[in-house]
XYZ file of C-alpha atoms in Angstrom:
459
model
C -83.772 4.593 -30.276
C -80.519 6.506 -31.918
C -77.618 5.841 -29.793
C -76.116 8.858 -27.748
C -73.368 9.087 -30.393
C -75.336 9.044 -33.177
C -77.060 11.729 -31.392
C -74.117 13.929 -30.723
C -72.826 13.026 -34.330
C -76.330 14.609 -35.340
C -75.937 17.751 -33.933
C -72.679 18.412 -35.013
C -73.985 17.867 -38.549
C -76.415 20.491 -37.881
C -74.229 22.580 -36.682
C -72.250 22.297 -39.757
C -74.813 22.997 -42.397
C -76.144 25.861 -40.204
C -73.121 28.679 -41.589
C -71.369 28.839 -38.331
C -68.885 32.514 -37.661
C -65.583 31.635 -38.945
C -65.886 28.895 -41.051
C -66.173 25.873 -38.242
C -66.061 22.534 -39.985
C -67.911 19.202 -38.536
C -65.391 18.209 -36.445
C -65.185 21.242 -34.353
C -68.733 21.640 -34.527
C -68.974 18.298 -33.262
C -66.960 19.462 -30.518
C -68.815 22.522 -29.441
C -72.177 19.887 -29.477
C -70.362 17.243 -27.263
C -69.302 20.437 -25.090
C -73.306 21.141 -23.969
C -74.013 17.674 -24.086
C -71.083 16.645 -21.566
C -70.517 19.879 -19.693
C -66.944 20.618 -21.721
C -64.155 19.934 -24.231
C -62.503 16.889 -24.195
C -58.648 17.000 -25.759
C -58.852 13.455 -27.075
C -61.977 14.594 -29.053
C -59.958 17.560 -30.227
C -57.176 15.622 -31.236
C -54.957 16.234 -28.564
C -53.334 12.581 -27.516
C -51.269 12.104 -24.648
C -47.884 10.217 -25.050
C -46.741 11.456 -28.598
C -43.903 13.074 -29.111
C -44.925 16.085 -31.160
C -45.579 19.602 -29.468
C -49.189 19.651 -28.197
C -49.136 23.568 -27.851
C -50.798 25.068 -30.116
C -53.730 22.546 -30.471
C -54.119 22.596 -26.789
C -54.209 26.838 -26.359
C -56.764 26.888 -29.801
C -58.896 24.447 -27.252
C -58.441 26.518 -23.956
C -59.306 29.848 -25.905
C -62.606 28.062 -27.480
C -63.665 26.495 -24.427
C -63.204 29.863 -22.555
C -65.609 31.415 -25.522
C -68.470 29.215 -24.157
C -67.911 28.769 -20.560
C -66.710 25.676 -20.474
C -64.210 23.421 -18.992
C -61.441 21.656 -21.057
C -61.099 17.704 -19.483
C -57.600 16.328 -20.301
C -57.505 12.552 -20.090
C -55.151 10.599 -18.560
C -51.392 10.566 -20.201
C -48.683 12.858 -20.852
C -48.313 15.834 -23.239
C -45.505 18.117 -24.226
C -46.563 21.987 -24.191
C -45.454 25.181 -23.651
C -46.313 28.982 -23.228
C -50.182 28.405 -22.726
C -52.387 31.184 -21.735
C -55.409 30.924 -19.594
C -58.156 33.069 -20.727
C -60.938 34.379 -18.282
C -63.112 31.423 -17.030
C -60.774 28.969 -18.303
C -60.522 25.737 -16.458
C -58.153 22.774 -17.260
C -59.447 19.631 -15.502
C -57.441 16.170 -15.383
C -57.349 12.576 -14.106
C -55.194 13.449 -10.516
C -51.803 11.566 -10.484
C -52.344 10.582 -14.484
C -52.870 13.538 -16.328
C -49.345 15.614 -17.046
C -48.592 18.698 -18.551
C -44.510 18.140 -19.326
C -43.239 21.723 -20.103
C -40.857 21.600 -23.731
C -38.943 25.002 -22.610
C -38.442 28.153 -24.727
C -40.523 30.021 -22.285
C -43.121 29.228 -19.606
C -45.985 26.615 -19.167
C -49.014 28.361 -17.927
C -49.628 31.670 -17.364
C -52.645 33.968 -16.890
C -52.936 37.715 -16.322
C -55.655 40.668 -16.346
C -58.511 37.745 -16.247
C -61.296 37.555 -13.622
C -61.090 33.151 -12.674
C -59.074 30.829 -13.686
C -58.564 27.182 -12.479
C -56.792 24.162 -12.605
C -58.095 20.437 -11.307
C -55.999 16.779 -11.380
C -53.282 17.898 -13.370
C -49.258 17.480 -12.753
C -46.984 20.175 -13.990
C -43.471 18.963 -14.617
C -41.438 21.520 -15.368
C -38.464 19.213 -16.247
C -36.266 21.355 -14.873
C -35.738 23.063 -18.153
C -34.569 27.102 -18.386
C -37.770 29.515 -17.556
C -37.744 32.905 -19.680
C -36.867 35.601 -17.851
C -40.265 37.400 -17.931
C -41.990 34.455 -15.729
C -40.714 34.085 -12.262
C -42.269 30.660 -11.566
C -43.858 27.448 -13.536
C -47.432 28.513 -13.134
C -47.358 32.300 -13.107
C -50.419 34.291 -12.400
C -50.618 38.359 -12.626
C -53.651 40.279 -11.663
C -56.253 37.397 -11.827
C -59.228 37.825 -9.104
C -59.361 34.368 -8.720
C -56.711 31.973 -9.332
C -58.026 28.396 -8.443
C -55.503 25.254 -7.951
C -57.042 22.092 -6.540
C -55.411 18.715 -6.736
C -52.590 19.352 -8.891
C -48.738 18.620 -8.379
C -46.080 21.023 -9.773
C -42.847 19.438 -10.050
C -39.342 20.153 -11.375
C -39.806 24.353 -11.664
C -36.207 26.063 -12.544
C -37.887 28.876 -10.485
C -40.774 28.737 -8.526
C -43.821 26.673 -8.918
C -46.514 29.063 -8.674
C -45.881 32.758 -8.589
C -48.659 35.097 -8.160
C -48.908 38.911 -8.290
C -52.154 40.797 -7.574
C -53.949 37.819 -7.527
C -56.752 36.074 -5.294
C -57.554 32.721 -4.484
C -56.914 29.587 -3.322
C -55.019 26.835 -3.528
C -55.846 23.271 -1.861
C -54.509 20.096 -1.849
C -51.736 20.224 -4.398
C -47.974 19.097 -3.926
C -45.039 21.531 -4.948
C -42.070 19.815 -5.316
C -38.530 20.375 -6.409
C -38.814 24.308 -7.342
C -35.180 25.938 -7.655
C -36.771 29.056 -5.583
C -39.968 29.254 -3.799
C -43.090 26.081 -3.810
C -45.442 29.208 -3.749
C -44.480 32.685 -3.654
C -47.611 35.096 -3.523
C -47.295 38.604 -3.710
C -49.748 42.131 -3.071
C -52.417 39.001 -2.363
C -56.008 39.463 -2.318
C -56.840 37.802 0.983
C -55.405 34.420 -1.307
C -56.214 30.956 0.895
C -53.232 28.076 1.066
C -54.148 24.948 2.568
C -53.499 21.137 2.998
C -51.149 21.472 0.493
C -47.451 19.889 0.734
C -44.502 21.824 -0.389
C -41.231 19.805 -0.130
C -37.710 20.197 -1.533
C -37.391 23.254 -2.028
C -34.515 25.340 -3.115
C -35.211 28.531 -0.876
C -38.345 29.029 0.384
C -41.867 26.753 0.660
C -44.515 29.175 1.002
C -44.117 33.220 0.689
C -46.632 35.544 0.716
C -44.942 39.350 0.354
C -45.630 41.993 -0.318
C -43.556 45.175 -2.495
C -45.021 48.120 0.197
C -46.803 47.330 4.007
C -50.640 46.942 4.221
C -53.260 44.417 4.470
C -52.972 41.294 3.025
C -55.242 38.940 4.839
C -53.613 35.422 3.639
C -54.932 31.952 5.273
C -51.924 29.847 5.534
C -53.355 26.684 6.887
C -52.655 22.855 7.288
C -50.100 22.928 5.196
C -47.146 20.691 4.997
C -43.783 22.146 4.170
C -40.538 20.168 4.534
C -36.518 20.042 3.614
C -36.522 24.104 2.379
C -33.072 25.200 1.373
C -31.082 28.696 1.036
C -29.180 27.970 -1.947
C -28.963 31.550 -1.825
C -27.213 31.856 0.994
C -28.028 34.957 3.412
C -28.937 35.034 7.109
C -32.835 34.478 7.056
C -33.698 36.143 3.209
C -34.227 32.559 1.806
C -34.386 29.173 3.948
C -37.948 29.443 5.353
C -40.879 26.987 5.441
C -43.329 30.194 5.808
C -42.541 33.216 5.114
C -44.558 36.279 5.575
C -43.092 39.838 4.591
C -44.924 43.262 5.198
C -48.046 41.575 4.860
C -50.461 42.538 7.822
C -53.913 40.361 9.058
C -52.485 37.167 8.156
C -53.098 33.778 9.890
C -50.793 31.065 10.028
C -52.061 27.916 11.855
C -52.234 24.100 11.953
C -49.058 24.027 9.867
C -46.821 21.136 10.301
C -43.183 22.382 9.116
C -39.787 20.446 9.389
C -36.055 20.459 8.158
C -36.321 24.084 7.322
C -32.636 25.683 6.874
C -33.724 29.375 8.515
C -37.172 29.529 9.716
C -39.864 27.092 10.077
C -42.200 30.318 10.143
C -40.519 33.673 9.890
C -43.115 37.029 9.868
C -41.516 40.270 8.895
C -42.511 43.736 9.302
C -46.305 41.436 9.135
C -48.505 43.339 11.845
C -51.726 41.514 13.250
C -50.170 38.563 12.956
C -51.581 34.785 14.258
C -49.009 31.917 13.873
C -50.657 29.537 16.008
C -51.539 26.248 16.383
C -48.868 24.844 14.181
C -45.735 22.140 14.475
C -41.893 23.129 13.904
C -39.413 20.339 13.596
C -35.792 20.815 13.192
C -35.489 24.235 12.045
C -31.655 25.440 11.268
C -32.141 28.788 12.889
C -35.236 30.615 14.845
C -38.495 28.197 14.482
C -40.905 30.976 15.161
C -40.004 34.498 14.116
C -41.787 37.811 14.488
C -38.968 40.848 13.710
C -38.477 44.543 12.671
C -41.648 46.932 11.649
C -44.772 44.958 13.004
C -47.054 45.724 15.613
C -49.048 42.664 16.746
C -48.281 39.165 16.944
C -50.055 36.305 18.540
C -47.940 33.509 18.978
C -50.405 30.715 20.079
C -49.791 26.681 21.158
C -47.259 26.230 18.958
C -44.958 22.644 19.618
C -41.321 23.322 18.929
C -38.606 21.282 18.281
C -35.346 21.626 17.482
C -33.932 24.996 16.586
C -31.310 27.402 17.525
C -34.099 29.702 18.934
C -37.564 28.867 19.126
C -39.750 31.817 19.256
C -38.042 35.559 19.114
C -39.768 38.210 18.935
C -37.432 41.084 18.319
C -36.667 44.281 16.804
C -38.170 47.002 19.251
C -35.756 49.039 17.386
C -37.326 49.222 14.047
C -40.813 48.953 15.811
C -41.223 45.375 16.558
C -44.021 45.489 19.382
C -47.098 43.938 21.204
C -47.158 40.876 21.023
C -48.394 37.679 23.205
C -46.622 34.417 23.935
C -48.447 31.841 25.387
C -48.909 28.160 25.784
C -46.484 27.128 23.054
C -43.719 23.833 24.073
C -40.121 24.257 23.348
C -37.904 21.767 23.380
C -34.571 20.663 21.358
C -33.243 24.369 21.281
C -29.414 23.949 20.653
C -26.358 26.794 20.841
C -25.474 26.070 17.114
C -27.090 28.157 14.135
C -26.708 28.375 10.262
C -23.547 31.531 10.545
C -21.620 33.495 13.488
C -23.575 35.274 15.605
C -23.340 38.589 15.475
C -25.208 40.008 18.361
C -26.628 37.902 21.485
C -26.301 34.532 19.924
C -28.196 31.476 19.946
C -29.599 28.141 22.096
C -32.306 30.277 23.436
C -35.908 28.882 23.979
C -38.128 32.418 23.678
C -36.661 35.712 22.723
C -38.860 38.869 23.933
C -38.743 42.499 23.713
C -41.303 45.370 23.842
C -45.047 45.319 24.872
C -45.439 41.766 25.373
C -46.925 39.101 27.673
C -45.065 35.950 28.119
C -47.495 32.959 30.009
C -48.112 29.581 30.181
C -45.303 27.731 28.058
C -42.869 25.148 28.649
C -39.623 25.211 27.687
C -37.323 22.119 28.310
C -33.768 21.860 27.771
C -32.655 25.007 25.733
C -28.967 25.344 25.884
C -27.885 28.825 26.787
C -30.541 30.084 28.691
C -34.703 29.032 28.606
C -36.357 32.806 28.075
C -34.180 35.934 27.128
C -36.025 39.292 27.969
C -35.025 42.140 26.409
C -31.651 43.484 24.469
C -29.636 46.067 26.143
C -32.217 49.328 26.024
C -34.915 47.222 24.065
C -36.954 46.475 26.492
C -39.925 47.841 27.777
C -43.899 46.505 29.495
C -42.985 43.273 29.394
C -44.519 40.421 31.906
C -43.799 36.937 32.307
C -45.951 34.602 34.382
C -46.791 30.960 34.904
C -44.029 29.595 32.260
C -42.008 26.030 32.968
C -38.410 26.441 32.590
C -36.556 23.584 33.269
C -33.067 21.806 32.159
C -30.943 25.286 30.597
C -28.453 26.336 32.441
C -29.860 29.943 33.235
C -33.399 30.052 33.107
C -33.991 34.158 32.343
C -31.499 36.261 31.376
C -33.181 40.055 31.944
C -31.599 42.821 30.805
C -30.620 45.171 33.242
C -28.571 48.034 30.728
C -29.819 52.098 31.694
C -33.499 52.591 29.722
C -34.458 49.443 30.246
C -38.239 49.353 30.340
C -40.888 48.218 33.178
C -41.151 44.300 33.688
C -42.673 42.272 35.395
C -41.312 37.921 36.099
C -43.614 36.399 38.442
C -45.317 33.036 39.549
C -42.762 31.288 37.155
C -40.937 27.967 37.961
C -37.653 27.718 36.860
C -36.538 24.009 37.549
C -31.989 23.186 37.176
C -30.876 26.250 36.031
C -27.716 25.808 37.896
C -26.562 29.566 36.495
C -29.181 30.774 37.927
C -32.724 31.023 37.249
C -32.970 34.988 36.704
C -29.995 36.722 35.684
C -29.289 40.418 35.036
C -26.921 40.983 31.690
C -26.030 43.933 30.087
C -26.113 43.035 26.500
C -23.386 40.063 26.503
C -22.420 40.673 29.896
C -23.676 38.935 33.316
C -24.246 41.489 35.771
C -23.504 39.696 39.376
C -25.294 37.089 41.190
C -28.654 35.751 40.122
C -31.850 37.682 41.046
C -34.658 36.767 44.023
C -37.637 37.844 44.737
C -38.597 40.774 46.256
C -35.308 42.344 44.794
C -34.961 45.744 44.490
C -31.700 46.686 42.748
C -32.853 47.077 39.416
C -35.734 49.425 39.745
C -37.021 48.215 36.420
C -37.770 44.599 37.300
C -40.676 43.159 40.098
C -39.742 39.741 40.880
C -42.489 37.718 42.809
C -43.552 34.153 43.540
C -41.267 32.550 41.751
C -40.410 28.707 42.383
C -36.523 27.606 42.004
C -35.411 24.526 41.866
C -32.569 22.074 41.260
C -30.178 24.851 40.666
């Protein structure tokens, strides 16, 4: 019996003598024969060799764009090879040996890009992007634009001058891959198509892990999930632009949950004008300013079971001036919150454990040991159908500060326990200012507030 080379070898000779479009010689022929024997191109077959030092470019994109012709995948072996400025065609798929295979980018450019194509996807592969100069018509390493389906499983992008994957119009997914090193954003995503990221890790980046934006409101629909993001930077500077582990920006049905995110310089998660919101389930460690944000033009937030800590605030949910509303806070821990942020304050400061303002319920967390004052409700007028019920407050030296300034809105503190707050455990303030003694129950100065069945202690 004819050995399976031999077999293979056969075909491509038929191939060959058959007058094949464009003048394919036996080699390639060979090629296309081991492609539907073996369910794609291999590079080593093609002539592509990992570890030499000559530029693998245009050999590897002749591959990709014949593969893509048949519907097949393109399987690059184990080693390294120096490329740049390839182009994924519509059903291409680069496939590697995870943790072997690399792509090292040469510069003068970009390494992979894709755009107007239905699928695309990459498997086992690292991307190093050396941290050579990126052209400035690419904004990341791996830049997609208007794809349907952008597909990244496995991979590792390393070393990006910008960020590692950018992605404009697309949809998607990408799953356990590692983003390390980028100079801007691990992923930045923007005008998704309901686009899935999760169990990835993002990690040393320069200012910002994951961002999904968008350029005008409207539904988005992202899955941010069981991800881990650590050490983000703001190279950049600013006061919350850059510096967040997850950032979500005008982009509206999004979910962000099981996350564990640490050492983030702003934000561990930070939603922005991002209505219908769900950040829940997820773990924030050490974040340099607010752990959990939800601020200016959104309306609904559920803020769900979170674990904070350490932060300068640990959940706010603000900006009933630009809109911010509705919103529920409930069974999240707090803990670590510290009177210390990233700049100067500028308006009620920090070392607060949960921020609230307008059209929001406040229940069931605990929040231990936040330095300026355990909940703050409201800001000046901004505050309006608020209630907050069955929360632990213990160890800050106030445990509510209310405000009590004219057009303040109806609210509602009761069945609370508020545990050492030796400045009192509900105070009035009038923006900065403390308005007189702390506040019982059954108090009827302030014809804004009902106080009831709250427990004091240790004050």
């Amino acid at each position: 019996m004819p050995s399976r080379r031999a077999v293979i070898a056969g075909l491509g000779g038929l191939l060959a003598t058959a007058g094949l479009p464009g003048g394919i010689r036996a080699p390639r022929a060979q090629t296309l024969a081991m492609a539907e024997l073996r369910g794609g191109f291999d590079a080593a077959e093609a002539g592509i060799l990992p570890g030499t030092e000559d530029d693998q470019s245009r050999k590897l994109q002749d591959l990709i764009d014949r593969a893509a012709a048949v519907g097949q995948p393109v399987f690059l072996p184990a080693g390294t090879y120096e490329v740049a400025n390839l182009e994924l065609r519509d059903g291409s798929r680069l496939t590697g040996v995870p943790g072997l295979t690399r792509l090292v980018y040469r510069g003068d450019g970009h390494l992979i890009a894709a755009q107007d194509t239905r699928r695309v996807s990459l498997s086992g592969i690292t991307f190093d992007g050396a941290n050579r100069w990126l052209a400035d018509y690419t904004e990341g390493l791996l830049a997609f634009r208007s794809v349907d389906e952008v597909v990244i499983e496995a991979c590792d992008v390393i070393g990006s001058r910008k960020c590692g994957v950018y992605l404009a119009r697309s949809g998607g997914r990408i799953e356990t891959s590692r983003v390390t090193g980028a100079a801007e954003a691990g992923i930045w995503a923007i005008e998704g198509r309901a686009f899935t990221i999760r169990n990835n890790q993002i990690f040393d980046c320069g200012n910002g892990g994951i961002l999904v934006h968008r350029w005008t409101k409207g539904e988005d629909g992202s899955v941010i999930s069981g991800n881990r993001v650590a050490r983000i930077g703001a190279t950049n500077g600013g006061t919350g632009q850059y510096g967040n582990g997850i950032n979500i920006f005008r982009a509206d049905n999004a979910l962000v949950s099981g996350n564990h995110v640490s050492d983030c310089a702003f934000s561990a998660i930070r939603a922005n004008s991002a209505s219908n919101i769900t950040i829940s389930g997820n773990q924030a460690f050490r974040s340099g300013e607010t752990a959990i944000y939800a601020e200016f033009e959104f309306e609904g937030a559920l803020i769900e079971g979170n674990v904070i800590d350490g932060a300068a605030i640990g959940i706010s949910v603000a900006n009933f001036d630009h809109g911010g509303r509705l919103s529920t806070v409930s069974g999240n821990i707090v803990r670590g919150i510290v009177d210390k942020g990233p700049y100067e304050p500028t308006v009620s400061g920090f070392g607060f454990g949960i921020s609230v303002e307008a059209d929001t319920l406040v229940t069931g967390n605990l929040v231990d040991g936040a330095e300026t004052a355990a909940l703050a409700i409201g800001w000046g007028p901004y505050l309006r159908n608020v209630i907050v019920s069955d929360n632990i407050l213990r160890g800050s030296p106030q445990g509510m500060r209310v405000s009590v300034v004219e057009g303040s809105g109806e609210t509602v503190i009761r069945n609370n326990i508020v545990d050492g707050a030796t400045g009192g455990a509900i105070v009035g303030y009038r923006w900065n200012d403390r308005m007189g003694d702390a506040l019982d129950d059954g108090d009827t100065s302030m014809p804004h507030l009902t106080l009831s069945g709250n427990r004091v202690a240790g004050g």
